[in-house]
Amino acid sequence: MKVINTKSAPSAIGPYSQAIQVGNLVYTSGQIPIDPSTGSFVEGGIKEQTRQSLSNVQAILREAGLTMNDVIKTTVFLADMNDFAEMNSVYAEFFSNPYPARSAVAVKTLPKGALVEIEVIAGII
């Protein structure tokens, strides 16, 4: 097991790691839309928050020597399923065909009042 950590993504706000590599798989913790340079949420709505969350994922994967093309599975947590279409339009900017498998669920609340949280599993080939 190897811990993946980068200053290019927000530090963990609890007792967890940004990501863990086990064998050929990298599991990221859920990323909320915190700008690592400010420690605060990005301004804007679901599109901006989705973009920052995925940028955080991308930075963690880069630290592990991976790209978004190596993502096998994503899980998207939304505070409001009515934000799905806007989240999906930004999500499509980060992934290309063949797209990773994905689950998207609405939850009652997310950490710090985020509108979106995204975690991924990526594979080292």
GROMACS .gro file of N, CA, C and O in nm:
model
  500
    1MET      N    1   0.084  -0.118   0.000
    1MET     CA    2   0.000   0.000   0.000
    1MET      C    3   0.089   0.124   0.000
    1MET      O    4   0.187   0.131   0.072
    2LYS      N    5   0.050   0.222  -0.083
    2LYS     CA    6   0.126   0.346  -0.093
    2LYS      C    7   0.030   0.464  -0.079
    2LYS      O    8  -0.075   0.468  -0.144
    3VAL      N    9   0.067   0.561   0.003
    3VAL     CA   10  -0.013   0.682   0.020
    3VAL      C   11   0.025   0.781  -0.090
    3VAL      O   12   0.143   0.804  -0.115
    4ILE      N   13  -0.076   0.838  -0.154
    4ILE     CA   14  -0.056   0.942  -0.256
    4ILE      C   15  -0.097   1.074  -0.194
    4ILE      O   16  -0.208   1.087  -0.141
    5ASN      N   17  -0.008   1.173  -0.202
    5ASN     CA   18  -0.037   1.304  -0.144
    5ASN      C   19   0.027   1.412  -0.230
    5ASN      O   20   0.139   1.397  -0.274
    6THR      N   21  -0.047   1.520  -0.255
    6THR     CA   22   0.004   1.632  -0.332
    6THR      C   23  -0.046   1.763  -0.274
    6THR      O   24  -0.159   1.769  -0.225
    7LYS      N   25   0.035   1.865  -0.282
    7LYS     CA   26  -0.006   1.999  -0.240
    7LYS      C   27  -0.090   2.067  -0.348
    7LYS      O   28  -0.144   2.174  -0.326
    8SER      N   29  -0.102   2.003  -0.465
    8SER     CA   30  -0.181   2.058  -0.575
    8SER      C   31  -0.330   2.027  -0.560
    8SER      O   32  -0.410   2.065  -0.645
    9ALA      N   33  -0.366   1.957  -0.454
    9ALA     CA   34  -0.505   1.929  -0.420
    9ALA      C   35  -0.522   1.961  -0.272
    9ALA      O   36  -0.423   1.966  -0.198
   10PRO      N   37  -0.645   1.984  -0.228
   10PRO     CA   38  -0.667   2.019  -0.087
   10PRO      C   39  -0.617   1.910   0.007
   10PRO      O   40  -0.630   1.792  -0.022
   11SER      N   41  -0.561   1.951   0.119
   11SER     CA   42  -0.519   1.856   0.222
   11SER      C   43  -0.643   1.790   0.280
   11SER      O   44  -0.752   1.847   0.281
   12ALA      N   45  -0.624   1.671   0.330
   12ALA     CA   46  -0.734   1.600   0.396
   12ALA      C   47  -0.783   1.682   0.515
   12ALA      O   48  -0.703   1.740   0.588
   13ILE      N   49  -0.914   1.689   0.532
   13ILE     CA   50  -0.972   1.764   0.645
   13ILE      C   51  -1.016   1.670   0.757
   13ILE      O   52  -1.096   1.707   0.840
   14GLY      N   53  -0.961   1.551   0.756
   14GLY     CA   54  -0.994   1.451   0.857
   14GLY      C   55  -0.890   1.341   0.854
   14GLY      O   56  -0.787   1.351   0.786
   15PRO      N   57  -0.918   1.232   0.924
   15PRO     CA   58  -0.823   1.121   0.930
   15PRO      C   59  -0.833   1.028   0.808
   15PRO      O   60  -0.881   0.916   0.816
   16TYR      N   61  -0.791   1.081   0.693
   16TYR     CA   62  -0.790   1.002   0.570
   16TYR      C   63  -0.680   1.054   0.478
   16TYR      O   64  -0.625   1.162   0.500
   17SER      N   65  -0.650   0.979   0.374
   17SER     CA   66  -0.549   1.016   0.275
   17SER      C   67  -0.616   1.069   0.150
   17SER      O   68  -0.730   1.032   0.119
   18GLN      N   69  -0.544   1.151   0.074
   18GLN     CA   70  -0.598   1.197  -0.054
   18GLN      C   71  -0.623   1.078  -0.147
   18GLN      O   72  -0.723   1.074  -0.217
   19ALA      N   73  -0.531   0.983  -0.145
   19ALA     CA   74  -0.547   0.862  -0.227
   19ALA      C   75  -0.456   0.753  -0.172
   19ALA      O   76  -0.356   0.780  -0.105
   20ILE      N   77  -0.493   0.630  -0.205
   20ILE     CA   78  -0.415   0.513  -0.167
   20ILE      C   79  -0.397   0.427  -0.293
   20ILE      O   80  -0.493   0.403  -0.366
   21GLN      N   81  -0.275   0.382  -0.314
   21GLN     CA   82  -0.248   0.288  -0.422
   21GLN      C   83  -0.230   0.150  -0.362
   21GLN      O   84  -0.153   0.130  -0.268
   22VAL      N   85  -0.302   0.055  -0.416
   22VAL     CA   86  -0.290  -0.085  -0.377
   22VAL      C   87  -0.272  -0.163  -0.506
   22VAL      O   88  -0.361  -0.164  -0.591
   23GLY      N   89  -0.155  -0.222  -0.522
   23GLY     CA   90  -0.127  -0.292  -0.647
   23GLY      C   91  -0.132  -0.194  -0.763
   23GLY      O   92  -0.069  -0.089  -0.760
   24ASN      N   93  -0.212  -0.227  -0.863
   24ASN     CA   94  -0.225  -0.142  -0.982
   24ASN      C   95  -0.342  -0.044  -0.975
   24ASN      O   96  -0.373   0.019  -1.075
   25LEU      N   97  -0.406  -0.035  -0.860
   25LEU     CA   98  -0.522   0.053  -0.848
   25LEU      C   99  -0.494   0.170  -0.755
   25LEU      O  100  -0.429   0.154  -0.651
   26VAL      N  101  -0.547   0.286  -0.791
   26VAL     CA  102  -0.540   0.405  -0.708
   26VAL      C  103  -0.683   0.446  -0.675
   26VAL      O  104  -0.767   0.463  -0.764
   27TYR      N  105  -0.710   0.460  -0.546
   27TYR     CA  106  -0.841   0.499  -0.496
   27TYR      C  107  -0.829   0.639  -0.438
   27TYR      O  108  -0.754   0.660  -0.343
   28THR      N  109  -0.902   0.735  -0.495
   28THR     CA  110  -0.898   0.870  -0.437
   28THR      C  111  -1.010   0.885  -0.335
   28THR      O  112  -1.116   0.823  -0.347
   29SER      N  113  -0.984   0.969  -0.238
   29SER     CA  114  -1.091   1.010  -0.148
   29SER      C  115  -1.180   1.107  -0.224
   29SER      O  116  -1.138   1.166  -0.325
   30GLY      N  117  -1.300   1.126  -0.177
   30GLY     CA  118  -1.390   1.220  -0.240
   30GLY      C  119  -1.331   1.360  -0.239
   30GLY      O  120  -1.278   1.404  -0.137
   31GLN      N  121  -1.340   1.427  -0.352
   31GLN     CA  122  -1.286   1.562  -0.365
   31GLN      C  123  -1.400   1.662  -0.376
   31GLN      O  124  -1.487   1.650  -0.463
   32ILE      N  125  -1.398   1.757  -0.283
   32ILE     CA  126  -1.496   1.865  -0.288
   32ILE      C  127  -1.428   1.987  -0.351
   32ILE      O  128  -1.306   1.988  -0.369
   33PRO      N  129  -1.504   2.090  -0.385
   33PRO     CA  130  -1.451   2.200  -0.466
   33PRO      C  131  -1.368   2.303  -0.390
   33PRO      O  132  -1.389   2.425  -0.401
   34ILE      N  133  -1.270   2.258  -0.317
   34ILE     CA  134  -1.180   2.349  -0.247
   34ILE      C  135  -1.061   2.379  -0.337
   34ILE      O  136  -0.997   2.288  -0.390
   35ASP      N  137  -1.033   2.506  -0.355
   35ASP     CA  138  -0.916   2.550  -0.430
   35ASP      C  139  -0.796   2.534  -0.336
   35ASP      O  140  -0.791   2.599  -0.232
   36PRO      N  141  -0.698   2.449  -0.372
   36PRO     CA  142  -0.586   2.426  -0.280
   36PRO      C  143  -0.500   2.550  -0.256
   36PRO      O  144  -0.433   2.559  -0.154
   37SER      N  145  -0.506   2.647  -0.345
   37SER     CA  146  -0.425   2.768  -0.327
   37SER      C  147  -0.485   2.863  -0.224
   37SER      O  148  -0.414   2.944  -0.164
   38THR      N  149  -0.617   2.852  -0.202
   38THR     CA  150  -0.683   2.942  -0.106
   38THR      C  151  -0.738   2.869   0.015
   38THR      O  152  -0.763   2.930   0.118
   39GLY      N  153  -0.763   2.739   0.001
   39GLY     CA  154  -0.826   2.663   0.109
   39GLY      C  155  -0.975   2.689   0.119
   39GLY      O  156  -1.040   2.645   0.214
   40SER      N  157  -1.031   2.757   0.021
   40SER     CA  158  -1.174   2.790   0.021
   40SER      C  159  -1.243   2.732  -0.102
   40SER      O  160  -1.178   2.698  -0.201
   41PHE      N  161  -1.376   2.726  -0.094
   41PHE     CA  162  -1.453   2.683  -0.211
   41PHE      C  163  -1.433   2.782  -0.325
   41PHE      O  164  -1.417   2.902  -0.302
   42VAL      N  165  -1.438   2.730  -0.447
   42VAL     CA  166  -1.438   2.818  -0.562
   42VAL      C  167  -1.571   2.892  -0.565
   42VAL      O  168  -1.671   2.842  -0.515
   43GLU      N  169  -1.569   3.010  -0.623
   43GLU     CA  170  -1.694   3.086  -0.635
   43GLU      C  171  -1.773   3.031  -0.752
   43GLU      O  172  -1.717   2.983  -0.849
   44GLY      N  173  -1.904   3.041  -0.742
   44GLY     CA  174  -1.992   2.996  -0.849
   44GLY      C  175  -2.081   2.883  -0.804
   44GLY      O  176  -2.089   2.850  -0.685
   45GLY      N  177  -2.145   2.822  -0.902
   45GLY     CA  178  -2.241   2.717  -0.875
   45GLY      C  179  -2.187   2.578  -0.905
   45GLY      O  180  -2.067   2.552  -0.896
   46ILE      N  181  -2.277   2.492  -0.947
   46ILE     CA  182  -2.244   2.351  -0.966
   46ILE      C  183  -2.137   2.331  -1.073
   46ILE      O  184  -2.049   2.245  -1.059
   47LYS      N  185  -2.138   2.409  -1.180
   47LYS     CA  186  -2.037   2.392  -1.285
   47LYS      C  187  -1.897   2.421  -1.232
   47LYS      O  188  -1.804   2.345  -1.254
   48GLU      N  189  -1.883   2.533  -1.164
   48GLU     CA  190  -1.752   2.570  -1.109
   48GLU      C  191  -1.706   2.471  -1.003
   48GLU      O  192  -1.589   2.435  -0.996
   49GLN      N  193  -1.800   2.425  -0.921
   49GLN     CA  194  -1.766   2.329  -0.816
   49GLN      C  195  -1.728   2.193  -0.876
   49GLN      O  196  -1.635   2.128  -0.828
   50THR      N  197  -1.796   2.152  -0.980
   50THR     CA  198  -1.761   2.026  -1.046
   50THR      C  199  -1.622   2.036  -1.108
   50THR      O  200  -1.539   1.946  -1.093
   51ARG      N  201  -1.595   2.148  -1.176
   51ARG     CA  202  -1.464   2.168  -1.239
   51ARG      C  203  -1.352   2.163  -1.135
   51ARG      O  204  -1.249   2.099  -1.156
   52GLN      N  205  -1.371   2.228  -1.020
   52GLN     CA  206  -1.267   2.226  -0.917
   52GLN      C  207  -1.251   2.088  -0.856
   52GLN      O  208  -1.139   2.043  -0.833
   53SER      N  209  -1.361   2.020  -0.831
   53SER     CA  210  -1.353   1.885  -0.775
   53SER      C  211  -1.276   1.793  -0.868
   53SER      O  212  -1.189   1.716  -0.824
   54LEU      N  213  -1.304   1.800  -0.998
   54LEU     CA  214  -1.234   1.716  -1.094
   54LEU      C  215  -1.089   1.761  -1.113
   54LEU      O  216  -1.001   1.677  -1.135
   55SER      N  217  -1.062   1.889  -1.102
   55SER     CA  218  -0.924   1.937  -1.107
   55SER      C  219  -0.844   1.883  -0.989
   55SER      O  220  -0.726   1.848  -1.003
   56ASN      N  221  -0.908   1.874  -0.873
   56ASN     CA  222  -0.842   1.816  -0.756
   56ASN      C  223  -0.812   1.668  -0.779
   56ASN      O  224  -0.703   1.620  -0.747
   57VAL      N  225  -0.908   1.596  -0.834
   57VAL     CA  226  -0.887   1.455  -0.868
   57VAL      C  227  -0.770   1.443  -0.965
   57VAL      O  228  -0.680   1.360  -0.947
   58GLN      N  229  -0.770   1.526  -1.067
   58GLN     CA  230  -0.666   1.524  -1.169
   58GLN      C  231  -0.527   1.546  -1.108
   58GLN      O  232  -0.430   1.479  -1.144
   59ALA      N  233  -0.518   1.639  -1.012
   59ALA     CA  234  -0.389   1.667  -0.946
   59ALA      C  235  -0.341   1.547  -0.866
   59ALA      O  236  -0.221   1.514  -0.867
   60ILE      N  237  -0.431   1.480  -0.799
   60ILE     CA  238  -0.395   1.361  -0.721
   60ILE      C  239  -0.347   1.250  -0.814
   60ILE      O  240  -0.246   1.185  -0.789
   61LEU      N  241  -0.420   1.230  -0.923
   61LEU     CA  242  -0.380   1.127  -1.019
   61LEU      C  243  -0.244   1.159  -1.080
   61LEU      O  244  -0.161   1.069  -1.098
   62ARG      N  245  -0.221   1.286  -1.110
   62ARG     CA  246  -0.091   1.327  -1.166
   62ARG      C  247   0.021   1.290  -1.070
   62ARG      O  248   0.126   1.241  -1.112
   63GLU      N  249  -0.002   1.310  -0.940
   63GLU     CA  250   0.100   1.274  -0.840
   63GLU      C  251   0.128   1.125  -0.842
   63GLU      O  252   0.240   1.082  -0.815
   64ALA      N  253   0.027   1.046  -0.878
   64ALA     CA  254   0.044   0.900  -0.886
   64ALA      C  255   0.096   0.856  -1.023
   64ALA      O  256   0.112   0.736  -1.047
   65GLY      N  257   0.122   0.952  -1.113
   65GLY     CA  258   0.170   0.918  -1.246
   65GLY      C  259   0.060   0.878  -1.342
   65GLY      O  260   0.086   0.811  -1.442
   66LEU      N  261  -0.061   0.920  -1.313
   66LEU     CA  262  -0.177   0.883  -1.394
   66LEU      C  263  -0.246   1.006  -1.453
   66LEU      O  264  -0.218   1.118  -1.413
   67THR      N  265  -0.338   0.980  -1.545
   67THR     CA  266  -0.421   1.086  -1.603
   67THR      C  267  -0.568   1.045  -1.588
   67THR      O  268  -0.599   0.933  -1.546
   68MET      N  269  -0.654   1.134  -1.631
   68MET     CA  270  -0.798   1.103  -1.627
   68MET      C  271  -0.831   0.986  -1.721
   68MET      O  272  -0.930   0.918  -1.701
   69ASN      N  273  -0.746   0.962  -1.820
   69ASN     CA  274  -0.768   0.848  -1.910
   69ASN      C  275  -0.749   0.714  -1.840
   69ASN      O  276  -0.790   0.610  -1.892
   70ASP      N  277  -0.687   0.715  -1.722
   70ASP     CA  278  -0.664   0.592  -1.646
   70ASP      C  279  -0.777   0.562  -1.548
   70ASP      O  280  -0.773   0.462  -1.478
   71VAL      N  281  -0.877   0.650  -1.542
   71VAL     CA  282  -0.988   0.632  -1.448
   71VAL      C  283  -1.079   0.521  -1.498
   71VAL      O  284  -1.122   0.518  -1.614
   72ILE      N  285  -1.108   0.428  -1.406
   72ILE     CA  286  -1.192   0.312  -1.436
   72ILE      C  287  -1.336   0.337  -1.391
   72ILE      O  288  -1.431   0.301  -1.458
   73LYS      N  289  -1.350   0.400  -1.273
   73LYS     CA  290  -1.482   0.417  -1.211
   73LYS      C  291  -1.486   0.549  -1.137
   73LYS      O  292  -1.389   0.588  -1.072
   74THR      N  293  -1.597   0.620  -1.148
   74THR     CA  294  -1.617   0.742  -1.071
   74THR      C  295  -1.746   0.729  -0.990
   74THR      O  296  -1.839   0.657  -1.029
   75THR      N  297  -1.749   0.799  -0.879
   75THR     CA  298  -1.872   0.814  -0.803
   75THR      C  299  -1.890   0.963  -0.780
   75THR      O  300  -1.799   1.032  -0.731
   76VAL      N  301  -2.006   1.013  -0.819
   76VAL     CA  302  -2.040   1.154  -0.805
   76VAL      C  303  -2.152   1.166  -0.703
   76VAL      O  304  -2.257   1.103  -0.719
   77PHE      N  305  -2.127   1.245  -0.602
   77PHE     CA  306  -2.228   1.273  -0.499
   77PHE      C  307  -2.278   1.415  -0.521
   77PHE      O  308  -2.198   1.509  -0.528
   78LEU      N  309  -2.408   1.430  -0.534
   78LEU     CA  310  -2.469   1.561  -0.556
   78LEU      C  311  -2.560   1.598  -0.440
   78LEU      O  312  -2.635   1.512  -0.390
   79ALA      N  313  -2.555   1.723  -0.401
   79ALA     CA  314  -2.647   1.770  -0.297
   79ALA      C  315  -2.788   1.783  -0.353
   79ALA      O  316  -2.886   1.777  -0.278
   80ASP      N  317  -2.800   1.798  -0.485
   80ASP     CA  318  -2.930   1.814  -0.550
   80ASP      C  319  -2.924   1.750  -0.688
   80ASP      O  320  -2.847   1.793  -0.774
   81MET      N  321  -3.004   1.648  -0.711
   81MET     CA  322  -3.003   1.578  -0.839
   81MET      C  323  -3.046   1.669  -0.954
   81MET      O  324  -3.017   1.642  -1.070
   82ASN      N  325  -3.111   1.781  -0.924
   82ASN     CA  326  -3.146   1.877  -1.028
   82ASN      C  327  -3.021   1.939  -1.091
   82ASN      O  328  -3.029   2.001  -1.197
   83ASP      N  329  -2.905   1.926  -1.026
   83ASP     CA  330  -2.778   1.977  -1.079
   83ASP      C  331  -2.709   1.877  -1.172
   83ASP      O  332  -2.602   1.907  -1.225
   84PHE      N  333  -2.771   1.762  -1.196
   84PHE     CA  334  -2.707   1.656  -1.272
   84PHE      C  335  -2.663   1.701  -1.412
   84PHE      O  336  -2.550   1.678  -1.453
   85ALA      N  337  -2.752   1.765  -1.488
   85ALA     CA  338  -2.720   1.803  -1.626
   85ALA      C  339  -2.601   1.899  -1.631
   85ALA      O  340  -2.510   1.882  -1.714
   86GLU      N  341  -2.598   1.998  -1.543
   86GLU     CA  342  -2.487   2.093  -1.543
   86GLU      C  343  -2.357   2.026  -1.498
   86GLU      O  344  -2.250   2.052  -1.555
   87MET      N  345  -2.365   1.940  -1.397
   87MET     CA  346  -2.247   1.864  -1.354
   87MET      C  347  -2.197   1.780  -1.470
   87MET      O  348  -2.078   1.776  -1.501
   88ASN      N  349  -2.288   1.714  -1.539
   88ASN     CA  350  -2.253   1.623  -1.648
   88ASN      C  351  -2.184   1.697  -1.763
   88ASN      O  352  -2.092   1.642  -1.825
   89SER      N  353  -2.224   1.819  -1.791
   89SER     CA  354  -2.161   1.894  -1.900
   89SER      C  355  -2.014   1.925  -1.869
   89SER      O  356  -1.929   1.918  -1.957
   90VAL      N  357  -1.984   1.956  -1.744
   90VAL     CA  358  -1.845   1.981  -1.704
   90VAL      C  359  -1.769   1.849  -1.696
   90VAL      O  360  -1.654   1.839  -1.742
   91TYR      N  361  -1.830   1.747  -1.641
   91TYR     CA  362  -1.770   1.614  -1.631
   91TYR      C  363  -1.721   1.568  -1.768
   91TYR      O  364  -1.611   1.513  -1.780
   92ALA      N  365  -1.799   1.593  -1.872
   92ALA     CA  366  -1.764   1.550  -2.007
   92ALA      C  367  -1.638   1.619  -2.059
   92ALA      O  368  -1.573   1.567  -2.150
   93GLU      N  369  -1.600   1.734  -2.001
   93GLU     CA  370  -1.477   1.803  -2.041
   93GLU      C  371  -1.352   1.728  -1.992
   93GLU      O  372  -1.243   1.748  -2.047
   94PHE      N  373  -1.366   1.646  -1.890
   94PHE     CA  374  -1.252   1.580  -1.827
   94PHE      C  375  -1.229   1.436  -1.874
   94PHE      O  376  -1.124   1.379  -1.848
   95PHE      N  377  -1.330   1.376  -1.939
   95PHE     CA  378  -1.320   1.237  -1.980
   95PHE      C  379  -1.350   1.222  -2.128
   95PHE      O  380  -1.427   1.300  -2.185
   96SER      N  381  -1.288   1.120  -2.188
   96SER     CA  382  -1.316   1.091  -2.328
   96SER      C  383  -1.348   0.943  -2.342
   96SER      O  384  -1.325   0.864  -2.251
   97ASN      N  385  -1.399   0.907  -2.456
   97ASN     CA  386  -1.439   0.770  -2.483
   97ASN      C  387  -1.315   0.682  -2.492
   97ASN      O  388  -1.217   0.722  -2.554
   98PRO      N  389  -1.310   0.566  -2.430
   98PRO     CA  390  -1.415   0.503  -2.352
   98PRO      C  391  -1.426   0.564  -2.213
   98PRO      O  392  -1.326   0.580  -2.143
   99TYR      N  393  -1.545   0.603  -2.177
   99TYR     CA  394  -1.569   0.670  -2.050
   99TYR      C  395  -1.561   0.570  -1.934
   99TYR      O  396  -1.592   0.452  -1.951
  100PRO      N  397  -1.520   0.619  -1.817
  100PRO     CA  398  -1.520   0.529  -1.701
  100PRO      C  399  -1.663   0.494  -1.660
  100PRO      O  400  -1.758   0.568  -1.692
  101ALA      N  401  -1.677   0.383  -1.591
  101ALA     CA  402  -1.806   0.351  -1.531
  101ALA      C  403  -1.836   0.460  -1.428
  101ALA      O  404  -1.744   0.523  -1.374
  102ARG      N  405  -1.963   0.487  -1.401
  102ARG     CA  406  -1.996   0.596  -1.310
  102ARG      C  407  -2.124   0.567  -1.234
  102ARG      O  408  -2.219   0.512  -1.289
  103SER      N  409  -2.125   0.610  -1.109
  103SER     CA  410  -2.247   0.618  -1.030
  103SER      C  411  -2.265   0.764  -0.994
  103SER      O  412  -2.167   0.834  -0.969
  104ALA      N  413  -2.389   0.810  -0.993
  104ALA     CA  414  -2.419   0.947  -0.950
  104ALA      C  415  -2.539   0.939  -0.858
  104ALA      O  416  -2.644   0.886  -0.897
  105VAL      N  417  -2.522   0.988  -0.737
  105VAL     CA  418  -2.629   0.980  -0.639
  105VAL      C  419  -2.649   1.114  -0.571
  105VAL      O  420  -2.555   1.193  -0.558
  106ALA      N  421  -2.771   1.138  -0.528
  106ALA     CA  422  -2.800   1.257  -0.449
  106ALA      C  423  -2.791   1.217  -0.302
  106ALA      O  424  -2.834   1.109  -0.262
  107VAL      N  425  -2.732   1.304  -0.224
  107VAL     CA  426  -2.717   1.282  -0.081
  107VAL      C  427  -2.776   1.400  -0.005
  107VAL      O  428  -2.794   1.508  -0.062
  108LYS      N  429  -2.805   1.380   0.120
  108LYS     CA  430  -2.870   1.487   0.197
  108LYS      C  431  -2.779   1.608   0.211
  108LYS      O  432  -2.821   1.721   0.187
  109THR      N  433  -2.654   1.587   0.252
  109THR     CA  434  -2.559   1.696   0.264
  109THR      C  435  -2.419   1.644   0.233
  109THR      O  436  -2.392   1.526   0.244
  110LEU      N  437  -2.332   1.738   0.195
  110LEU     CA  438  -2.192   1.706   0.168
  110LEU      C  439  -2.104   1.789   0.260
  110LEU      O  440  -2.148   1.891   0.313
  111PRO      N  441  -1.978   1.748   0.279
  111PRO     CA  442  -1.889   1.822   0.368
  111PRO      C  443  -1.883   1.971   0.332
  111PRO      O  444  -1.876   2.008   0.215
  112LYS      N  445  -1.887   2.053   0.435
  112LYS     CA  446  -1.875   2.199   0.423
  112LYS      C  447  -1.982   2.262   0.336
  112LYS      O  448  -1.969   2.373   0.287
  113GLY      N  449  -2.091   2.189   0.309
  113GLY     CA  450  -2.200   2.242   0.228
  113GLY      C  451  -2.173   2.240   0.079
  113GLY      O  452  -2.238   2.312   0.002
  114ALA      N  453  -2.079   2.156   0.035
  114ALA     CA  454  -2.048   2.145  -0.109
  114ALA      C  455  -2.171   2.101  -0.187
  114ALA      O  456  -2.260   2.033  -0.135
  115LEU      N  457  -2.173   2.138  -0.315
  115LEU     CA  458  -2.279   2.094  -0.404
  115LEU      C  459  -2.246   1.961  -0.470
  115LEU      O  460  -2.334   1.890  -0.516
  116VAL      N  461  -2.115   1.927  -0.474
  116VAL     CA  462  -2.070   1.805  -0.540
  116VAL      C  463  -1.943   1.751  -0.472
  116VAL      O  464  -1.863   1.829  -0.418
  117GLU      N  465  -1.930   1.621  -0.474
  117GLU     CA  466  -1.808   1.553  -0.429
  117GLU      C  467  -1.784   1.438  -0.527
  117GLU      O  468  -1.879   1.369  -0.565
  118ILE      N  469  -1.658   1.419  -0.567
  118ILE     CA  470  -1.627   1.318  -0.667
  118ILE      C  471  -1.508   1.234  -0.621
  118ILE      O  472  -1.406   1.290  -0.578
  119GLU      N  473  -1.522   1.102  -0.631
  119GLU     CA  474  -1.412   1.010  -0.603
  119GLU      C  475  -1.392   0.921  -0.725
  119GLU      O  476  -1.486   0.902  -0.804
  120VAL      N  477  -1.270   0.871  -0.741
  120VAL     CA  478  -1.243   0.784  -0.855
  120VAL      C  479  -1.157   0.665  -0.816
  120VAL      O  480  -1.088   0.668  -0.712
  121ILE      N  481  -1.160   0.565  -0.900
  121ILE     CA  482  -1.068   0.453  -0.897
  121ILE      C  483  -0.998   0.453  -1.031
  121ILE      O  484  -1.064   0.459  -1.136
  122ALA      N  485  -0.866   0.452  -1.028
  122ALA     CA  486  -0.787   0.454  -1.152
  122ALA      C  487  -0.693   0.334  -1.153
  122ALA      O  488  -0.654   0.284  -1.049
  123GLY      N  489  -0.658   0.290  -1.273
  123GLY     CA  490  -0.572   0.174  -1.288
  123GLY      C  491  -0.440   0.207  -1.353
  123GLY      O  492  -0.435   0.285  -1.449
  124ILE      N  493  -0.335   0.150  -1.300
  124ILE     CA  494  -0.202   0.164  -1.356
  124ILE      C  495  -0.180   0.048  -1.451
  124ILE      O  496  -0.187  -0.069  -1.409
  125ILE      N  497  -0.155   0.078  -1.577
  125ILE     CA  498  -0.141  -0.029  -1.677
  125ILE      C  499   0.006  -0.052  -1.708
  125ILE      O  500   0.086   0.034  -1.711
   0.00000   0.00000   0.00000
